[in-house]
Amino acid sequence: MTFVVTDNCIKCKYTDCVEVCPVDAFHEGPNFLVINPDECIDCTLCEPECPVNAIYPEDDVPAGQESFLALNADLAKNWPVITERKDAPADAKDWENKPNKIGLLER
Ligand code: SF4
Ligand code: SF4
């Protein structure tokens, strides 16, 4: 079992989630974060920290976003670990809750 970062994090990237993770499972890309499923211990702490509800347990990923499970695993292999909160992008608010941002994901 792992937790998964989904579409709503793209271009929001508030990073509130990373500081609570006891195993440093978050990895950072240019405009998205992912969770390394090999590190996540399923502690649930990050889920309520995300202001845009982008984090789900793998069994509860919203319909249509199942591909984010493999995407988190893949991108975590090459992206660096992030453990400290940082400022969100200046336009993060404008992108909150916009659906289907996957096409805007930068790798
Ligand atoms: S708190 Fe939510 S929006 Fe912010 S980086 Fe974490 S998953 Fe993404
Ligand atoms: S569920 Fe726990 S271990 Fe997994 S990513 Fe979130 S905070 Fe880290």
Short mmCIF file of N, CA and C and ligand atoms in Angstrom, two decimals:
data_model
loop_
_atom_site.label_atom_id
_atom_site.label_comp_id
_atom_site.label_asym_id
_atom_site.label_seq_id
_atom_site.Cartn_x
_atom_site.Cartn_y
_atom_site.Cartn_z
N MET A 1 0.84 -1.21 0.00
CA MET A 1 0.00 0.00 0.00
C MET A 1 0.87 1.26 0.00
N THR A 2 0.46 2.22 -0.79
CA THR A 2 1.15 3.50 -0.80
C THR A 2 0.12 4.61 -0.94
N PHE A 3 0.55 5.81 -0.64
CA PHE A 3 -0.27 6.97 -0.97
C PHE A 3 0.23 7.52 -2.30
N VAL A 4 -0.66 8.26 -2.99
CA VAL A 4 -0.41 8.68 -4.37
C VAL A 4 -0.75 10.15 -4.51
N VAL A 5 0.11 10.91 -5.17
CA VAL A 5 -0.22 12.31 -5.50
C VAL A 5 -0.91 12.33 -6.85
N THR A 6 -2.02 13.05 -6.93
CA THR A 6 -2.83 13.03 -8.16
C THR A 6 -2.87 14.40 -8.83
N ASP A 7 -3.69 14.47 -9.87
CA ASP A 7 -3.73 15.60 -10.81
C ASP A 7 -3.77 16.99 -10.16
N ASN A 8 -4.50 17.12 -9.08
CA ASN A 8 -4.70 18.48 -8.55
C ASN A 8 -3.43 19.11 -7.99
N CYS A 9 -2.41 18.35 -7.79
CA CYS A 9 -1.12 18.93 -7.34
C CYS A 9 -0.40 19.66 -8.47
N ILE A 10 -0.66 19.26 -9.71
CA ILE A 10 0.08 19.83 -10.85
C ILE A 10 -0.14 21.35 -10.91
N LYS A 11 0.96 22.07 -10.95
CA LYS A 11 1.00 23.54 -10.99
C LYS A 11 0.53 24.19 -9.68
N CYS A 12 0.20 23.41 -8.65
CA CYS A 12 -0.13 23.97 -7.34
C CYS A 12 1.09 23.79 -6.42
N LYS A 13 1.47 22.53 -6.22
CA LYS A 13 2.72 22.22 -5.53
C LYS A 13 2.95 23.05 -4.27
N TYR A 14 1.98 22.96 -3.36
CA TYR A 14 2.09 23.75 -2.14
C TYR A 14 3.14 23.24 -1.15
N THR A 15 3.50 21.99 -1.28
CA THR A 15 4.55 21.33 -0.47
C THR A 15 4.25 21.25 1.03
N ASP A 16 3.02 21.53 1.45
CA ASP A 16 2.67 21.36 2.86
C ASP A 16 2.84 19.90 3.30
N CYS A 17 2.73 19.01 2.34
CA CYS A 17 2.74 17.57 2.63
C CYS A 17 4.11 17.06 3.05
N VAL A 18 5.18 17.66 2.57
CA VAL A 18 6.48 16.97 2.65
C VAL A 18 7.05 16.91 4.07
N GLU A 19 6.74 17.92 4.88
CA GLU A 19 7.40 17.98 6.20
C GLU A 19 6.86 16.95 7.18
N VAL A 20 5.66 16.45 6.95
CA VAL A 20 5.11 15.47 7.89
C VAL A 20 5.54 14.04 7.58
N CYS A 21 6.12 13.83 6.42
CA CYS A 21 6.43 12.44 6.02
C CYS A 21 7.62 11.91 6.83
N PRO A 22 7.41 10.84 7.59
CA PRO A 22 8.48 10.34 8.45
C PRO A 22 9.57 9.58 7.70
N VAL A 23 9.33 9.27 6.42
CA VAL A 23 10.31 8.46 5.68
C VAL A 23 10.82 9.16 4.42
N ASP A 24 10.58 10.48 4.32
CA ASP A 24 11.07 11.27 3.18
C ASP A 24 10.70 10.63 1.84
N ALA A 25 9.40 10.35 1.70
CA ALA A 25 8.95 9.65 0.49
C ALA A 25 8.61 10.59 -0.66
N PHE A 26 8.59 11.90 -0.41
CA PHE A 26 8.20 12.83 -1.48
C PHE A 26 9.39 13.19 -2.36
N HIS A 27 9.12 13.23 -3.66
CA HIS A 27 10.12 13.66 -4.65
C HIS A 27 9.53 14.81 -5.44
N GLU A 28 10.39 15.76 -5.82
CA GLU A 28 9.93 16.99 -6.44
C GLU A 28 10.35 17.11 -7.90
N GLY A 29 9.36 17.43 -8.73
CA GLY A 29 9.63 17.78 -10.12
C GLY A 29 9.36 19.25 -10.33
N PRO A 30 9.45 19.73 -11.58
CA PRO A 30 9.29 21.17 -11.84
C PRO A 30 7.94 21.73 -11.38
N ASN A 31 6.85 20.99 -11.58
CA ASN A 31 5.55 21.53 -11.17
C ASN A 31 4.62 20.48 -10.56
N PHE A 32 5.21 19.47 -9.92
CA PHE A 32 4.42 18.36 -9.36
C PHE A 32 5.29 17.64 -8.34
N LEU A 33 4.61 17.03 -7.37
CA LEU A 33 5.32 16.16 -6.42
C LEU A 33 4.80 14.74 -6.57
N VAL A 34 5.63 13.78 -6.26
CA VAL A 34 5.18 12.39 -6.26
C VAL A 34 5.65 11.71 -4.97
N ILE A 35 5.01 10.59 -4.67
CA ILE A 35 5.38 9.76 -3.52
C ILE A 35 6.04 8.49 -4.03
N ASN A 36 7.18 8.17 -3.45
CA ASN A 36 7.87 6.92 -3.81
C ASN A 36 7.19 5.75 -3.10
N PRO A 37 6.56 4.86 -3.87
CA PRO A 37 5.83 3.76 -3.22
C PRO A 37 6.72 2.79 -2.47
N ASP A 38 8.01 2.79 -2.79
CA ASP A 38 8.94 1.89 -2.07
C ASP A 38 9.31 2.45 -0.70
N GLU A 39 9.06 3.75 -0.49
CA GLU A 39 9.38 4.38 0.80
C GLU A 39 8.14 4.57 1.67
N CYS A 40 7.01 4.87 1.05
CA CYS A 40 5.79 5.19 1.80
C CYS A 40 5.41 4.04 2.73
N ILE A 41 5.16 4.39 4.01
CA ILE A 41 4.78 3.38 5.00
C ILE A 41 3.30 3.50 5.37
N ASP A 42 2.58 4.26 4.54
CA ASP A 42 1.14 4.24 4.68
C ASP A 42 0.67 4.85 6.01
N CYS A 43 1.39 5.87 6.46
CA CYS A 43 1.09 6.42 7.79
C CYS A 43 -0.11 7.35 7.79
N THR A 44 -0.52 7.83 6.62
CA THR A 44 -1.69 8.71 6.42
C THR A 44 -1.46 10.18 6.79
N LEU A 45 -0.32 10.53 7.31
CA LEU A 45 -0.11 11.89 7.82
C LEU A 45 -0.19 12.96 6.73
N CYS A 46 0.26 12.64 5.54
CA CYS A 46 0.31 13.67 4.49
C CYS A 46 -1.06 14.04 3.94
N GLU A 47 -1.95 13.08 3.89
CA GLU A 47 -3.23 13.28 3.20
C GLU A 47 -3.97 14.53 3.67
N PRO A 48 -4.16 14.73 4.98
CA PRO A 48 -4.90 15.94 5.41
C PRO A 48 -4.11 17.24 5.29
N GLU A 49 -2.81 17.14 5.07
CA GLU A 49 -1.99 18.36 4.95
C GLU A 49 -2.18 19.05 3.61
N CYS A 50 -2.59 18.32 2.60
CA CYS A 50 -2.67 18.90 1.24
C CYS A 50 -3.88 19.80 1.13
N PRO A 51 -3.68 21.11 0.86
CA PRO A 51 -4.80 22.05 0.82
C PRO A 51 -5.71 21.83 -0.37
N VAL A 52 -5.28 21.06 -1.35
CA VAL A 52 -6.13 20.84 -2.53
C VAL A 52 -6.54 19.37 -2.68
N ASN A 53 -6.38 18.61 -1.59
CA ASN A 53 -6.81 17.20 -1.59
C ASN A 53 -6.29 16.40 -2.77
N ALA A 54 -5.01 16.52 -3.00
CA ALA A 54 -4.40 15.81 -4.14
C ALA A 54 -3.85 14.45 -3.75
N ILE A 55 -3.83 14.12 -2.45
CA ILE A 55 -3.19 12.88 -2.01
C ILE A 55 -4.25 11.86 -1.58
N TYR A 56 -4.10 10.64 -2.11
CA TYR A 56 -5.05 9.56 -1.81
C TYR A 56 -4.30 8.27 -1.52
N PRO A 57 -4.92 7.41 -0.70
CA PRO A 57 -4.38 6.05 -0.61
C PRO A 57 -4.60 5.35 -1.96
N GLU A 58 -3.73 4.44 -2.31
CA GLU A 58 -3.82 3.86 -3.65
C GLU A 58 -5.15 3.18 -3.93
N ASP A 59 -5.79 2.67 -2.91
CA ASP A 59 -7.09 2.00 -3.11
C ASP A 59 -8.23 2.98 -3.28
N ASP A 60 -7.95 4.27 -3.13
CA ASP A 60 -9.01 5.26 -3.12
C ASP A 60 -8.75 6.39 -4.11
N VAL A 61 -7.89 6.13 -5.09
CA VAL A 61 -7.60 7.14 -6.10
C VAL A 61 -8.87 7.38 -6.92
N PRO A 62 -9.21 8.65 -7.20
CA PRO A 62 -10.46 8.93 -7.92
C PRO A 62 -10.49 8.26 -9.29
N ALA A 63 -11.69 7.88 -9.72
CA ALA A 63 -11.87 7.24 -11.02
C ALA A 63 -11.27 8.12 -12.11
N GLY A 64 -10.57 7.51 -13.01
CA GLY A 64 -9.94 8.24 -14.10
C GLY A 64 -8.51 8.66 -13.79
N GLN A 65 -8.11 8.56 -12.52
CA GLN A 65 -6.75 8.98 -12.15
C GLN A 65 -5.87 7.80 -11.74
N GLU A 66 -6.30 6.60 -12.11
CA GLU A 66 -5.56 5.41 -11.71
C GLU A 66 -4.12 5.43 -12.24
N SER A 67 -3.91 6.08 -13.37
CA SER A 67 -2.56 6.08 -13.96
C SER A 67 -1.55 6.82 -13.09
N PHE A 68 -2.03 7.61 -12.14
CA PHE A 68 -1.10 8.33 -11.27
C PHE A 68 -0.32 7.40 -10.33
N LEU A 69 -0.84 6.21 -10.12
CA LEU A 69 -0.12 5.24 -9.29
C LEU A 69 1.23 4.89 -9.95
N ALA A 70 1.19 4.51 -11.22
CA ALA A 70 2.42 4.18 -11.94
C ALA A 70 3.27 5.43 -12.17
N LEU A 71 2.60 6.55 -12.39
CA LEU A 71 3.33 7.80 -12.64
C LEU A 71 4.15 8.21 -11.42
N ASN A 72 3.57 8.10 -10.22
CA ASN A 72 4.32 8.41 -9.00
C ASN A 72 5.54 7.51 -8.89
N ALA A 73 5.36 6.23 -9.13
CA ALA A 73 6.47 5.28 -9.02
C ALA A 73 7.57 5.60 -10.02
N ASP A 74 7.17 5.91 -11.25
CA ASP A 74 8.15 6.18 -12.31
C ASP A 74 8.93 7.47 -12.03
N LEU A 75 8.23 8.55 -11.75
CA LEU A 75 8.89 9.84 -11.60
C LEU A 75 9.75 9.88 -10.33
N ALA A 76 9.35 9.14 -9.31
CA ALA A 76 10.13 9.12 -8.06
C ALA A 76 11.53 8.55 -8.28
N LYS A 77 11.70 7.78 -9.33
CA LYS A 77 13.03 7.18 -9.59
C LYS A 77 14.06 8.23 -9.95
N ASN A 78 13.62 9.30 -10.61
CA ASN A 78 14.58 10.29 -11.11
C ASN A 78 14.50 11.66 -10.46
N TRP A 79 13.41 11.94 -9.80
CA TRP A 79 13.28 13.27 -9.17
C TRP A 79 13.92 13.25 -7.78
N PRO A 80 14.48 14.39 -7.33
CA PRO A 80 15.11 14.44 -6.01
C PRO A 80 14.09 14.43 -4.87
N VAL A 81 14.53 13.96 -3.72
CA VAL A 81 13.70 13.96 -2.51
C VAL A 81 13.51 15.41 -2.05
N ILE A 82 12.31 15.71 -1.57
CA ILE A 82 12.05 17.02 -0.96
C ILE A 82 11.52 16.80 0.46
N THR A 83 12.12 17.49 1.44
CA THR A 83 11.72 17.31 2.84
C THR A 83 11.34 18.62 3.51
N GLU A 84 11.62 19.75 2.84
CA GLU A 84 11.29 21.04 3.45
C GLU A 84 10.30 21.80 2.58
N ARG A 85 9.35 22.41 3.28
CA ARG A 85 8.33 23.19 2.59
C ARG A 85 8.98 24.38 1.88
N LYS A 86 8.43 24.75 0.73
CA LYS A 86 8.90 25.94 0.04
C LYS A 86 7.69 26.69 -0.51
N ASP A 87 7.93 27.92 -0.98
CA ASP A 87 6.82 28.71 -1.51
C ASP A 87 6.22 28.04 -2.74
N ALA A 88 4.91 28.11 -2.84
CA ALA A 88 4.21 27.58 -4.02
C ALA A 88 4.46 28.52 -5.20
N PRO A 89 4.23 28.04 -6.42
CA PRO A 89 4.32 28.94 -7.59
C PRO A 89 3.36 30.12 -7.40
N ALA A 90 3.74 31.27 -7.95
CA ALA A 90 2.96 32.50 -7.75
C ALA A 90 1.52 32.34 -8.25
N ASP A 91 1.33 31.53 -9.28
CA ASP A 91 -0.02 31.38 -9.84
C ASP A 91 -0.72 30.10 -9.37
N ALA A 92 -0.25 29.53 -8.27
CA ALA A 92 -0.82 28.25 -7.79
C ALA A 92 -2.33 28.35 -7.55
N LYS A 93 -2.77 29.45 -6.97
CA LYS A 93 -4.21 29.61 -6.68
C LYS A 93 -5.05 29.50 -7.95
N ASP A 94 -4.53 30.05 -9.05
CA ASP A 94 -5.29 30.04 -10.30
C ASP A 94 -5.51 28.62 -10.83
N TRP A 95 -4.65 27.70 -10.40
CA TRP A 95 -4.72 26.34 -10.94
C TRP A 95 -5.41 25.36 -10.01
N GLU A 96 -5.80 25.83 -8.83
CA GLU A 96 -6.47 24.93 -7.88
C GLU A 96 -7.74 24.37 -8.48
N ASN A 97 -7.89 23.06 -8.37
CA ASN A 97 -9.13 22.37 -8.75
C ASN A 97 -9.48 22.48 -10.22
N LYS A 98 -8.53 22.89 -11.06
CA LYS A 98 -8.76 22.79 -12.50
C LYS A 98 -8.57 21.32 -12.88
N PRO A 99 -9.50 20.73 -13.60
CA PRO A 99 -9.40 19.30 -13.90
C PRO A 99 -8.39 19.01 -15.02
N ASN A 100 -7.91 17.78 -15.02
CA ASN A 100 -7.08 17.27 -16.13
C ASN A 100 -5.88 18.15 -16.45
N LYS A 101 -5.04 18.37 -15.46
CA LYS A 101 -3.83 19.16 -15.67
C LYS A 101 -2.67 18.30 -16.15
N ILE A 102 -2.93 17.01 -16.33
CA ILE A 102 -1.85 16.07 -16.65
C ILE A 102 -1.05 16.51 -17.88
N GLY A 103 -1.72 17.13 -18.86
CA GLY A 103 -1.01 17.58 -20.06
C GLY A 103 -0.01 18.69 -19.78
N LEU A 104 -0.10 19.30 -18.60
CA LEU A 104 0.79 20.41 -18.24
C LEU A 104 1.96 19.94 -17.37
N LEU A 105 1.97 18.65 -17.07
CA LEU A 105 3.03 18.10 -16.21
C LEU A 105 4.39 18.23 -16.88
N GLU A 106 5.33 18.86 -16.15
CA GLU A 106 6.70 18.96 -16.66
C GLU A 106 7.55 17.88 -16.01
N ARG A 107 8.37 17.23 -16.81
CA ARG A 107 9.15 16.12 -16.27
C ARG A 107 10.58 16.49 -16.07
S1 SF4 B 1 0.44 19.58 -0.42
FE1 SF4 B 1 -0.78 18.81 -2.12
S2 SF4 B 1 -0.55 20.36 -3.73
FE2 SF4 B 1 1.04 20.65 -2.23
S3 SF4 B 1 2.79 19.55 -3.03
FE3 SF4 B 1 1.75 18.22 -1.59
S4 SF4 B 1 0.37 17.06 -2.87
FE4 SF4 B 1 0.99 18.81 -4.06
S1 SF4 B 2 1.42 8.25 3.86
FE1 SF4 B 2 3.03 8.75 5.36
S2 SF4 B 2 4.81 7.69 4.61
FE2 SF4 B 2 3.39 7.78 2.91
S3 SF4 B 2 3.97 9.62 1.80
FE3 SF4 B 2 2.35 10.19 3.23
S4 SF4 B 2 3.44 10.91 5.04
FE4 SF4 B 2 4.91 9.78 3.82
#
